[in-house]
XYZ file of C-alpha atoms in Angstrom:
681
model
C -29.819 0.685 16.531
C -26.434 0.764 16.625
C -24.820 1.259 20.735
C -23.275 4.200 21.537
C -21.046 4.729 23.987
C -21.549 6.777 26.266
C -18.447 8.421 28.915
C -16.954 11.184 30.444
C -13.674 9.806 29.763
C -11.905 8.699 26.703
C -9.917 6.244 26.590
C -5.482 7.017 27.704
C -2.683 5.272 28.355
C -2.615 2.328 25.625
C -6.291 2.290 25.746
C -6.451 3.623 22.193
C -3.915 1.095 21.284
C -5.443 -2.297 22.944
C -8.739 -0.669 21.075
C -7.907 -0.319 17.729
C -5.308 -3.384 17.712
C -8.816 -5.408 18.933
C -11.592 -4.060 16.832
C -9.212 -4.766 13.967
C -8.663 -7.983 15.256
C -12.660 -8.289 14.943
C -13.191 -6.824 11.270
C -10.389 -9.451 10.043
C -11.759 -12.165 11.529
C -9.265 -13.226 14.339
C -11.624 -15.567 16.012
C -9.372 -15.589 19.225
C -7.983 -12.467 21.120
C -6.098 -12.143 24.112
C -6.815 -8.804 26.161
C -3.436 -8.659 29.432
C -4.523 -5.797 30.973
C -3.372 -5.468 34.773
C -5.361 -4.457 37.678
C -6.841 -0.599 37.608
C -6.570 0.100 33.934
C -9.432 -0.621 32.525
C -10.591 -2.765 30.899
C -13.747 -2.955 31.062
C -14.433 0.705 29.093
C -11.631 -0.990 27.038
C -14.841 -3.375 26.748
C -17.398 -1.023 26.096
C -15.179 0.998 23.306
C -14.194 -2.553 21.325
C -18.227 -3.115 21.654
C -19.226 -0.249 20.225
C -17.030 -0.528 17.741
C -17.492 -3.078 15.742
C -21.621 -3.115 17.051
C -22.246 -6.659 17.818
C -24.592 -8.098 19.949
C -22.104 -8.941 23.054
C -21.632 -11.879 26.231
C -19.457 -10.841 28.527
C -19.337 -13.628 31.206
C -18.266 -13.898 34.129
C -16.915 -16.300 36.581
C -19.819 -15.389 39.316
C -23.116 -13.293 40.561
C -21.238 -10.654 42.268
C -18.514 -9.150 39.480
C -21.242 -10.416 36.660
C -23.952 -7.566 38.461
C -20.471 -5.264 38.559
C -19.880 -5.252 35.263
C -23.968 -5.371 34.806
C -24.080 -1.575 36.455
C -20.653 -0.263 34.263
C -22.183 -1.551 31.576
C -25.827 0.293 31.481
C -24.137 3.230 32.304
C -21.981 2.748 29.599
C -24.907 2.439 26.966
C -28.070 3.642 28.923
C -29.557 4.289 25.361
C -28.809 -0.028 24.276
C -30.631 -3.258 25.736
C -27.974 -4.369 28.642
C -28.617 -7.553 30.099
C -28.610 -9.734 32.889
C -27.921 -13.446 33.357
C -26.932 -15.206 35.739
C -28.739 -18.043 37.711
C -31.968 -17.708 40.000
C -32.306 -19.204 42.648
C -31.612 -17.930 46.112
C -31.223 -21.130 47.095
C -30.418 -24.687 45.214
C -30.156 -27.655 47.042
C -29.351 -30.169 44.146
C -31.254 -33.851 44.194
C -29.408 -36.333 44.459
C -28.554 -40.358 45.986
C -25.411 -40.982 48.299
C -25.391 -45.210 47.867
C -22.859 -45.426 50.808
C -26.321 -44.586 53.594
C -28.853 -45.435 51.382
C -29.571 -41.533 51.434
C -31.519 -40.264 48.334
C -31.620 -35.798 49.229
C -35.576 -34.023 47.094
C -34.310 -30.601 45.222
C -35.015 -28.034 46.954
C -34.609 -24.082 45.580
C -36.278 -20.397 46.178
C -36.304 -18.793 42.630
C -35.425 -15.002 42.994
C -37.726 -13.716 41.677
C -35.983 -10.017 40.499
C -32.867 -12.697 38.759
C -36.520 -14.633 36.832
C -37.251 -10.935 35.224
C -33.842 -9.775 34.131
C -33.983 -13.595 32.121
C -36.667 -13.345 30.451
C -35.262 -9.980 29.428
C -32.292 -11.029 28.409
C -33.551 -13.407 26.124
C -36.559 -11.897 25.628
C -34.283 -8.255 23.434
C -32.021 -11.531 21.480
C -35.575 -12.734 20.369
C -36.488 -9.491 19.004
C -33.544 -9.616 16.754
C -31.772 -5.715 17.313
C -28.163 -6.130 17.616
C -27.396 -3.539 20.110
C -26.919 -6.285 22.801
C -25.114 -6.882 25.375
C -25.725 -9.811 28.391
C -23.831 -10.140 30.697
C -23.557 -13.610 32.030
C -22.069 -15.753 34.833
C -21.608 -19.827 33.643
C -25.527 -19.926 33.196
C -25.492 -19.799 29.819
C -24.232 -22.597 28.797
C -26.886 -24.616 30.825
C -29.808 -26.232 29.531
C -33.276 -24.246 28.552
C -35.543 -24.197 25.832
C -34.360 -23.966 22.406
C -35.354 -21.295 20.429
C -37.563 -22.183 17.514
C -39.707 -22.741 20.156
C -40.057 -19.481 21.915
C -40.704 -17.162 18.447
C -43.450 -19.668 17.822
C -44.673 -18.198 20.914
C -44.200 -14.573 20.466
C -47.457 -12.737 20.083
C -47.682 -9.677 17.929
C -49.825 -7.352 17.438
C -50.785 -4.360 15.193
C -53.297 -1.220 16.792
C -56.485 -1.796 13.700
C -55.186 -5.643 13.662
C -59.117 -8.358 13.303
C -58.254 -10.688 16.018
C -60.388 -12.587 18.428
C -59.825 -11.700 21.608
C -60.095 -15.453 22.295
C -57.962 -16.110 19.978
C -54.909 -13.350 21.312
C -56.150 -15.338 25.082
C -55.306 -18.666 24.113
C -51.983 -16.526 22.741
C -51.317 -15.744 25.827
C -51.813 -19.246 27.357
C -49.911 -20.791 24.629
C -46.834 -18.292 25.821
C -47.256 -19.347 29.399
C -48.827 -17.200 30.341
C -51.157 -17.072 33.942
C -55.059 -15.270 34.158
C -55.352 -14.237 37.311
C -58.345 -11.379 37.658
C -58.333 -10.738 40.725
C -54.490 -10.783 41.939
C -52.822 -9.304 38.420
C -48.518 -10.244 38.921
C -44.972 -10.803 36.386
C -46.299 -13.506 34.032
C -50.528 -12.604 34.709
C -53.056 -11.466 32.635
C -56.348 -9.613 33.661
C -59.452 -9.545 31.426
C -62.167 -6.777 31.512
C -64.655 -6.673 29.172
C -63.013 -5.044 25.971
C -60.113 -4.516 27.468
C -56.701 -7.528 28.840
C -54.285 -6.171 31.511
C -50.785 -8.704 30.406
C -48.729 -8.433 33.434
C -45.540 -9.091 31.262
C -43.040 -11.592 32.260
C -39.905 -9.712 31.350
C -41.175 -6.101 32.112
C -42.170 -4.002 35.415
C -45.184 -2.725 33.481
C -48.194 -4.109 32.104
C -49.635 -3.711 29.075
C -52.761 -2.645 27.527
C -55.044 -3.626 25.080
C -58.148 -2.577 23.948
C -60.500 -3.637 21.397
C -63.768 -1.922 19.559
C -65.882 -5.639 18.933
C -62.828 -7.161 16.798
C -60.240 -5.442 16.466
C -57.863 -4.073 18.141
C -58.431 -0.173 19.413
C -55.062 0.758 21.683
C -51.951 -0.690 22.670
C -50.552 0.776 25.837
C -48.315 1.094 27.999
C -49.099 1.168 31.444
C -47.817 1.978 35.511
C -47.947 -1.768 37.655
C -48.833 0.800 40.636
C -50.545 3.760 39.729
C -52.022 1.834 35.557
C -50.922 5.462 34.568
C -50.135 5.317 31.293
C -47.225 5.399 29.420
C -47.290 5.418 26.190
C -48.932 4.032 23.228
C -47.615 1.793 20.382
C -49.175 0.994 16.756
C -47.923 -2.613 16.727
C -45.950 -4.848 19.762
C -44.894 -8.084 20.658
C -45.253 -10.128 23.513
C -42.531 -12.470 24.590
C -43.179 -15.888 26.509
C -43.382 -15.702 30.112
C -41.207 -18.993 30.374
C -38.173 -20.238 29.189
C -39.806 -22.716 28.387
C -42.214 -22.994 26.525
C -43.844 -26.350 24.839
C -47.054 -26.915 22.150
C -49.758 -29.651 23.518
C -48.383 -32.358 20.282
C -44.544 -32.009 21.203
C -46.509 -32.824 25.374
C -48.013 -36.392 23.686
C -45.288 -36.933 21.597
C -42.638 -36.321 25.395
C -44.993 -38.941 27.164
C -45.292 -40.879 25.057
C -40.899 -41.950 23.850
C -41.038 -41.563 28.237
C -42.988 -44.260 28.374
C -40.960 -46.767 26.376
C -38.161 -46.341 27.948
C -39.171 -46.063 31.158
C -40.517 -49.382 29.805
C -36.390 -50.099 28.207
C -34.624 -49.356 31.480
C -37.295 -51.486 33.833
C -36.088 -53.822 31.203
C -33.263 -53.633 31.575
C -32.991 -54.249 35.384
C -34.705 -56.841 35.561
C -32.604 -58.272 33.407
C -29.430 -57.448 35.899
C -31.803 -59.698 38.815
C -32.655 -55.728 40.306
C -36.429 -55.973 41.320
C -35.918 -52.639 43.931
C -34.756 -50.058 40.861
C -36.814 -51.501 38.467
C -40.423 -50.815 40.815
C -38.522 -47.758 41.760
C -38.254 -46.038 38.858
C -42.113 -47.381 37.409
C -43.445 -45.750 40.096
C -41.766 -42.526 39.881
C -42.173 -42.407 36.491
C -44.954 -43.259 35.522
C -46.207 -40.037 38.765
C -44.242 -37.968 36.818
C -46.238 -38.432 33.730
C -49.796 -38.573 35.784
C -48.143 -35.349 37.003
C -47.771 -33.957 33.111
C -51.069 -34.906 31.650
C -52.984 -33.668 34.128
C -51.267 -30.468 34.911
C -48.883 -30.354 32.502
C -45.397 -30.586 34.336
C -43.976 -32.209 37.124
C -41.787 -32.108 39.593
C -38.273 -32.589 38.504
C -39.578 -31.866 34.486
C -36.367 -30.734 33.352
C -35.127 -34.340 33.220
C -37.426 -34.956 30.895
C -36.303 -31.792 28.678
C -34.807 -34.052 26.441
C -37.958 -35.440 25.208
C -39.635 -31.957 24.680
C -36.714 -30.182 22.585
C -36.923 -33.095 20.708
C -32.872 -33.978 21.198
C -31.478 -37.575 20.399
C -29.121 -38.608 22.999
C -26.157 -37.359 23.808
C -26.968 -33.498 22.180
C -25.921 -31.381 23.400
C -28.850 -29.133 25.160
C -30.160 -25.103 24.052
C -29.024 -22.110 25.751
C -28.076 -18.592 25.513
C -25.838 -18.851 23.072
C -28.087 -19.903 20.129
C -30.768 -17.132 20.774
C -27.661 -14.534 19.323
C -27.905 -13.585 15.592
C -24.744 -15.643 14.452
C -22.696 -12.815 13.988
C -21.965 -12.226 17.780
C -18.843 -11.327 20.220
C -17.835 -13.290 23.630
C -15.685 -11.501 25.850
C -14.894 -13.801 28.721
C -13.466 -11.736 32.052
C -11.480 -13.345 33.935
C -10.954 -16.057 31.760
C -7.798 -17.312 33.588
C -10.688 -18.392 36.543
C -13.344 -18.738 33.618
C -12.453 -20.899 31.477
C -11.275 -24.010 33.805
C -15.702 -23.093 35.642
C -16.758 -23.547 32.886
C -15.144 -26.845 31.482
C -15.362 -27.789 34.851
C -19.745 -27.711 34.557
C -20.903 -31.214 32.841
C -18.211 -33.287 35.072
C -19.830 -32.379 38.047
C -23.829 -32.150 36.986
C -23.097 -35.730 35.177
C -21.107 -37.438 38.382
C -24.558 -36.139 40.511
C -26.631 -37.515 38.329
C -24.290 -41.023 37.715
C -26.113 -42.456 41.138
C -29.916 -41.226 40.292
C -30.241 -43.354 37.065
C -27.281 -46.103 38.155
C -30.258 -46.227 41.246
C -33.748 -46.347 39.421
C -34.348 -42.601 40.431
C -33.529 -41.176 37.242
C -34.171 -42.378 33.058
C -30.957 -41.573 31.528
C -32.532 -38.891 29.622
C -31.028 -36.991 33.219
C -28.041 -36.693 31.495
C -28.864 -35.417 28.759
C -30.262 -32.366 30.857
C -27.080 -30.915 31.757
C -24.582 -27.374 30.849
C -22.529 -27.782 27.454
C -18.987 -29.589 27.558
C -17.076 -27.345 27.134
C -16.016 -28.183 23.166
C -19.629 -27.792 22.524
C -19.442 -24.087 24.130
C -15.793 -23.708 22.308
C -18.588 -24.834 19.047
C -20.584 -21.590 19.393
C -18.021 -19.436 18.691
C -18.047 -17.208 15.962
C -15.568 -14.437 18.169
C -14.344 -14.673 21.531
C -11.713 -12.033 23.561
C -10.430 -13.215 26.268
C -9.582 -10.993 29.124
C -7.065 -11.362 32.329
C -4.352 -9.354 34.054
C -2.289 -13.639 33.842
C -4.130 -15.712 30.597
C -3.437 -19.083 30.918
C -2.047 -21.145 28.362
C -5.130 -23.030 26.899
C -5.981 -18.854 25.817
C -2.214 -17.564 24.976
C -2.891 -20.724 22.397
C -6.423 -19.894 20.975
C -4.864 -16.460 20.467
C -1.811 -18.119 18.787
C 0.751 -16.245 21.506
C -0.725 -12.838 19.949
C -1.607 -10.790 22.684
C -3.090 -7.578 23.291
C -1.693 -5.811 26.594
C -2.954 -2.970 28.514
C -0.279 -2.339 30.860
C -0.763 1.668 31.756
C -2.804 3.244 34.399
C -4.984 6.381 34.432
C -3.354 7.099 37.774
C 0.530 6.781 36.899
C 0.369 4.084 39.034
C 2.984 1.035 38.755
C 2.957 -2.113 39.229
C 3.994 -3.446 42.939
C 8.398 -3.636 43.337
C 9.366 -7.458 44.624
C 11.781 -7.872 46.637
C 13.226 -11.583 47.872
C 13.973 -12.398 51.757
C 14.868 -15.076 53.289
C 12.403 -17.421 55.180
C 14.474 -17.752 57.914
C 13.110 -15.692 60.952
C 11.017 -14.073 58.557
C 8.090 -13.562 61.219
C 10.165 -11.672 62.962
C 11.656 -9.460 59.938
C 8.111 -9.049 58.692
C 6.477 -8.246 62.138
C 9.574 -4.701 61.124
C 7.368 -4.366 57.638
C 4.229 -4.346 59.245
C 4.946 -2.100 62.510
C 6.166 0.926 59.788
C 3.514 0.463 57.373
C 0.923 0.863 60.986
C 3.089 4.206 61.359
C 1.808 5.185 57.828
C -1.994 4.546 58.205
C -0.856 1.699 55.013
C -2.401 -1.870 55.074
C -0.769 -5.132 54.246
C -1.991 -8.382 53.253
C -0.385 -12.248 54.259
C -0.034 -14.990 52.568
C -0.236 -18.302 54.172
C -0.404 -22.140 52.257
C -2.604 -23.357 54.932
C -5.797 -22.708 57.127
C -4.083 -23.147 59.951
C -0.656 -21.131 59.754
C -2.919 -18.133 58.535
C -5.161 -18.489 62.064
C -1.551 -19.288 63.625
C -0.194 -16.326 62.586
C -2.619 -14.246 63.115
C -3.068 -15.315 66.654
C 0.211 -14.482 66.814
C 0.050 -11.138 65.465
C -2.865 -10.264 67.983
C -0.476 -11.836 71.107
C 1.258 -9.241 69.646
C -0.949 -6.844 69.550
C -1.220 -6.491 65.760
C -4.635 -5.665 64.708
C -4.949 -8.350 62.436
C -7.810 -10.963 61.436
C -7.662 -13.764 58.750
C -10.039 -14.577 56.076
C -10.373 -18.083 54.466
C -12.606 -19.859 52.839
C -14.494 -21.528 56.435
C -15.080 -18.098 57.132
C -18.959 -16.892 55.643
C -19.053 -15.414 52.500
C -20.212 -11.813 54.573
C -17.830 -12.461 56.696
C -15.167 -11.521 54.553
C -16.850 -8.854 53.067
C -17.253 -7.418 56.870
C -13.329 -8.107 57.331
C -12.469 -6.186 54.499
C -14.305 -3.455 54.517
C -12.639 -3.004 57.746
C -8.972 -3.551 57.149
C -10.565 -0.824 54.774
C -11.554 1.553 57.271
C -8.042 0.576 59.624
C -10.190 -1.915 62.124
C -7.196 -3.670 61.551
C -3.919 -3.170 60.031
C -3.142 -6.605 58.586
C -5.297 -8.778 56.721
C -4.038 -12.931 57.050
C -4.855 -15.225 55.017
C -4.497 -17.807 52.087
C -5.602 -17.458 48.814
C -6.609 -13.848 48.497
C -5.794 -13.138 44.443
C -9.949 -12.839 44.350
C -9.641 -10.989 41.172
C -12.084 -8.243 42.153
C -10.491 -7.663 44.705
C -9.581 -3.663 45.285
C -7.748 -2.669 48.348
C -5.832 0.729 47.681
C -4.629 1.445 51.237
C -2.325 -1.538 51.110
C 0.852 -1.033 50.502
C 2.590 -4.413 51.104
C 1.682 -8.507 50.433
C 3.881 -10.584 52.541
C 3.858 -13.827 50.292
C 5.033 -16.200 52.211
C 7.045 -19.384 51.689
C 6.416 -18.743 48.098
C 9.176 -20.922 46.498
C 6.630 -23.654 47.914
C 5.713 -24.681 44.471
C 1.900 -25.659 43.985
C -1.361 -23.981 42.849
C -0.649 -20.582 45.368
C 3.131 -20.555 44.699
C 2.025 -20.820 40.923
C 2.907 -18.150 38.376
C -0.123 -16.828 37.413
C -0.325 -17.048 41.958
C 1.661 -15.110 42.217
C 1.026 -12.573 39.826
C -2.767 -12.131 40.709
C -1.370 -12.182 44.637
C 0.901 -8.624 43.653
C -1.692 -7.128 42.002
C -3.416 -6.297 45.502
C -0.635 -4.273 45.909
C -0.744 -2.147 42.608
C -3.736 0.495 43.705
C -1.713 1.770 46.468
C 1.628 4.785 45.097
C 3.932 3.124 47.934
C 3.331 -0.737 46.749
C 5.548 -3.162 46.726
C 5.848 -7.009 46.708
C 7.942 -8.688 49.523
C 8.513 -12.941 48.724
C 10.192 -14.793 51.530
C 12.251 -17.660 50.347
C 15.661 -19.395 50.554
C 15.842 -20.559 46.978
C 13.647 -18.334 44.235
C 11.474 -20.763 41.822
C 10.658 -20.846 37.801
C 7.308 -19.074 38.802
C 9.192 -16.540 41.202
C 11.121 -15.756 38.540
C 8.338 -15.640 36.126
C 6.792 -12.377 38.316
C 9.808 -11.090 38.990
C 10.587 -10.442 35.795
C 6.661 -9.677 34.043
C 6.880 -6.980 36.504
C 10.081 -5.239 35.792
C 8.891 -5.173 31.864
C 5.252 -3.509 33.675
C 7.354 -1.332 35.654
C 9.329 0.086 32.464
C 7.245 0.469 30.186
C 5.492 2.639 32.649
C 7.593 4.354 33.191
C 8.730 5.467 30.112
C 5.094 6.432 29.703
C 5.024 8.439 33.528
C 8.393 9.580 32.068
C 6.816 10.867 28.546
C 4.029 12.035 29.552
C 5.111 14.613 32.907
C 2.325 12.173 34.054
C 2.863 11.811 38.799
C 1.768 8.317 40.380
C -1.345 9.360 42.233
C -3.059 7.379 44.821
C -6.368 6.081 44.722
C -8.576 7.612 47.919
C -12.183 5.683 47.544
C -14.722 5.868 50.000
C -15.314 2.748 51.578
C -19.494 2.587 50.917
C -19.282 4.379 47.254
C -20.869 2.434 44.465
C -19.634 2.313 41.119
C -19.118 6.234 39.143
C -21.310 4.988 36.472
C -24.821 4.589 36.719
C -27.680 5.088 37.942
C -28.422 1.157 40.403
C -27.034 1.095 43.346
C -27.373 -2.985 42.879
C -23.979 -3.275 42.625
C -23.108 -1.869 46.179
C -25.433 -3.819 47.518
C -23.874 -6.255 46.424
C -19.983 -5.730 46.906
C -20.640 -2.707 49.965
C -23.084 -5.446 51.948
C -22.760 -5.126 55.509
C -23.671 -7.080 58.224
C -27.687 -5.832 59.279
C -29.735 -6.731 62.748
C -32.025 -9.914 62.224
C -35.311 -9.645 62.697
C -36.705 -11.664 66.127
C -40.242 -10.539 66.430
C -39.140 -9.727 70.470
C -35.771 -7.222 69.273
C -35.503 -4.030 67.302
C -31.552 -3.624 67.093
C -28.891 -6.366 65.804
C -28.826 -9.723 67.612
C -26.699 -12.756 67.480
C -26.793 -15.517 65.538
C -30.152 -18.206 65.666
C -27.374 -20.469 68.740
C -28.162 -17.118 70.827
C -30.368 -17.573 75.066
C -32.473 -15.013 73.877
C -33.287 -17.220 70.589
C -32.979 -19.861 72.570
C -36.045 -18.556 75.166
C -38.632 -17.621 71.653
C -41.940 -19.126 72.633
C -42.916 -20.989 68.531
C -44.976 -17.473 68.616
C -42.488 -15.717 68.854
C -40.233 -17.919 66.353
C -42.454 -18.186 63.476
C -42.544 -13.447 63.548
C -39.536 -13.625 63.873
C -39.627 -16.449 60.280
C -41.707 -14.041 58.197
C -40.227 -11.061 59.590
C -37.434 -12.679 58.274
C -38.318 -13.992 54.640
C -39.532 -10.280 54.161
C -35.985 -9.802 54.153
C -34.278 -11.991 52.401
C -37.013 -11.486 49.509
C -35.755 -7.866 49.812
C -32.298 -7.856 49.250
C -32.885 -10.176 46.217
C -34.818 -8.030 44.692
C -31.985 -6.013 45.430
C -29.638 -8.475 43.288
C -28.301 -8.128 47.440
C -26.832 -11.596 46.783
C -24.588 -12.550 49.631
C -27.166 -10.518 52.707
C -29.847 -12.985 51.116
C -27.854 -16.436 51.664
C -27.588 -14.671 55.139
C -30.999 -14.916 56.286
C -31.754 -17.623 53.644
C -28.982 -19.860 56.503
C -31.032 -17.437 60.036
C -34.303 -19.248 58.408
C -33.420 -22.879 58.035
C -31.921 -22.285 61.112
C -34.966 -21.289 63.145
C -37.430 -23.397 61.284
C -34.996 -25.778 63.200
C -35.328 -24.320 66.730
C -39.240 -24.122 65.984
C -38.998 -27.746 65.080
C -37.552 -28.533 68.925
C -41.036 -25.889 70.423
C -43.933 -27.926 71.847
C -44.970 -24.442 73.135
């Protein structure tokens, strides 16, 4: 099946030319292309059109879950008849295993898996295994982390046909090999149930149940039924059941893996004994032998992923399998916000290895643990067939990859221009800023101010508050949920000014902001680089009165590049507006509205989440944090009830892919549990 794009919009501005150039580049076999699209120019719509034109299975990589969720909803709206999938980390909470030799502290791995995201991940892999071309997978950097190989997954796909002669017990054994679990009482996702000649399979990647009925040894019917009402939803002549886990293996592979683990354990014990470290030798011996016994008895153990190389049959140092291995050979990769995503991909391997180095050196893990890892950037790069880097400020790497050929998308459908940039002296910059704030506030417009440090942001906010300016600050020490609340309060007019250190957050959509003030703009560095200045200036690009003031005593190269680039864009935008008789129109967007495309509220839940009442059993209204006197006075029974209720809320938030809210509930549970441990009654 081919991609079928559904949209009430038509490409406008320079979207048609961008779509044409990118499509032709892919058809001509260009490996790398760059789409330089300004904020608000409709880059996602352009991507959707290119995907529909080239008709290749596509991976869209985003640098965080929130933006990945936003892209997922938009693409689901554009391609309702095709397979649009979501593949991000399924951890609501994850504390990796670690060892700190300075304090002799070993930290056990701790995690909470989001069942809904696990289902979506399996759905993504199932769509790719099916061999269909019309698949779009929106992923975070999780796509470069290790998983089971495609051959093992394909070998465990169960194919059945109506009228097929198949012994029921053989079918049941196939389900077990595909890691489905028999449960005749409580049929959950990944389970199957047997009732006489009928087998119900709760597929791990779907909300519905597959019902297979036999007549003697012949498959009489294959039906899909609702998991709640058990109403029949449809029937099939043939069907494929995909594995219930991303890591599947056979009995032979397990036996081979155990032999190799035992051999490597002997080598490691000998190594520690040779260097005279009997403590480490004893530690690795006890830990690995315990894991081997668990694998023999149960088929798994805690931290089994550290032995993945043995189960996969890989050589030491060989890269793990990842999501990219499941795509058809002729595929397309799109990296969104590439100036952030590419460095993130590059950093994953180093961070993982640094953590495991201590675990291996101090006898907690075999050296094979190093091979349970994300891909190195070179390995990821070698898997690329064709790629489009998308960014308003592409980095040098992307430009070099595309050999300097850049497809530009500078025109906004609203006719809005890039903001004017004015440079003012840093002397008396705060007094001058105060005057600008008063002018904008009277017009009911908002102001963003960027400083160089967190302390400066806090002190400036305090100064503004003392002068009766409604201001707030935001930086990395402010909790994620609080940041979103502050941003919404800014849009609602509770604040007029938002002060921060690094407000160039990709995806930050604030049409009410008409002024961005950059203090100490001439202090060269990461926060005042050309790309950072351009991204920060773009925060004023959604307002018809948008303006940027850079306070500086000298104009640095970065400032000049930003000013020159902005002038170039404005010139092109003005010319287009004049030729097409377009008058720039102010964006007016409801703060609570979800995206205009798609029929789910997932992104609205992620992006527009607000602090919800905390579920303390003795209160029915919003309360403060766990440090509140009310919580401290709770009995053990009341605290246990509160933990139970908050856990339910966390699971509900996670089910809705409301990651930030789920994280807050998780933190709340940890605080409540800490309080509970101190209670005796």
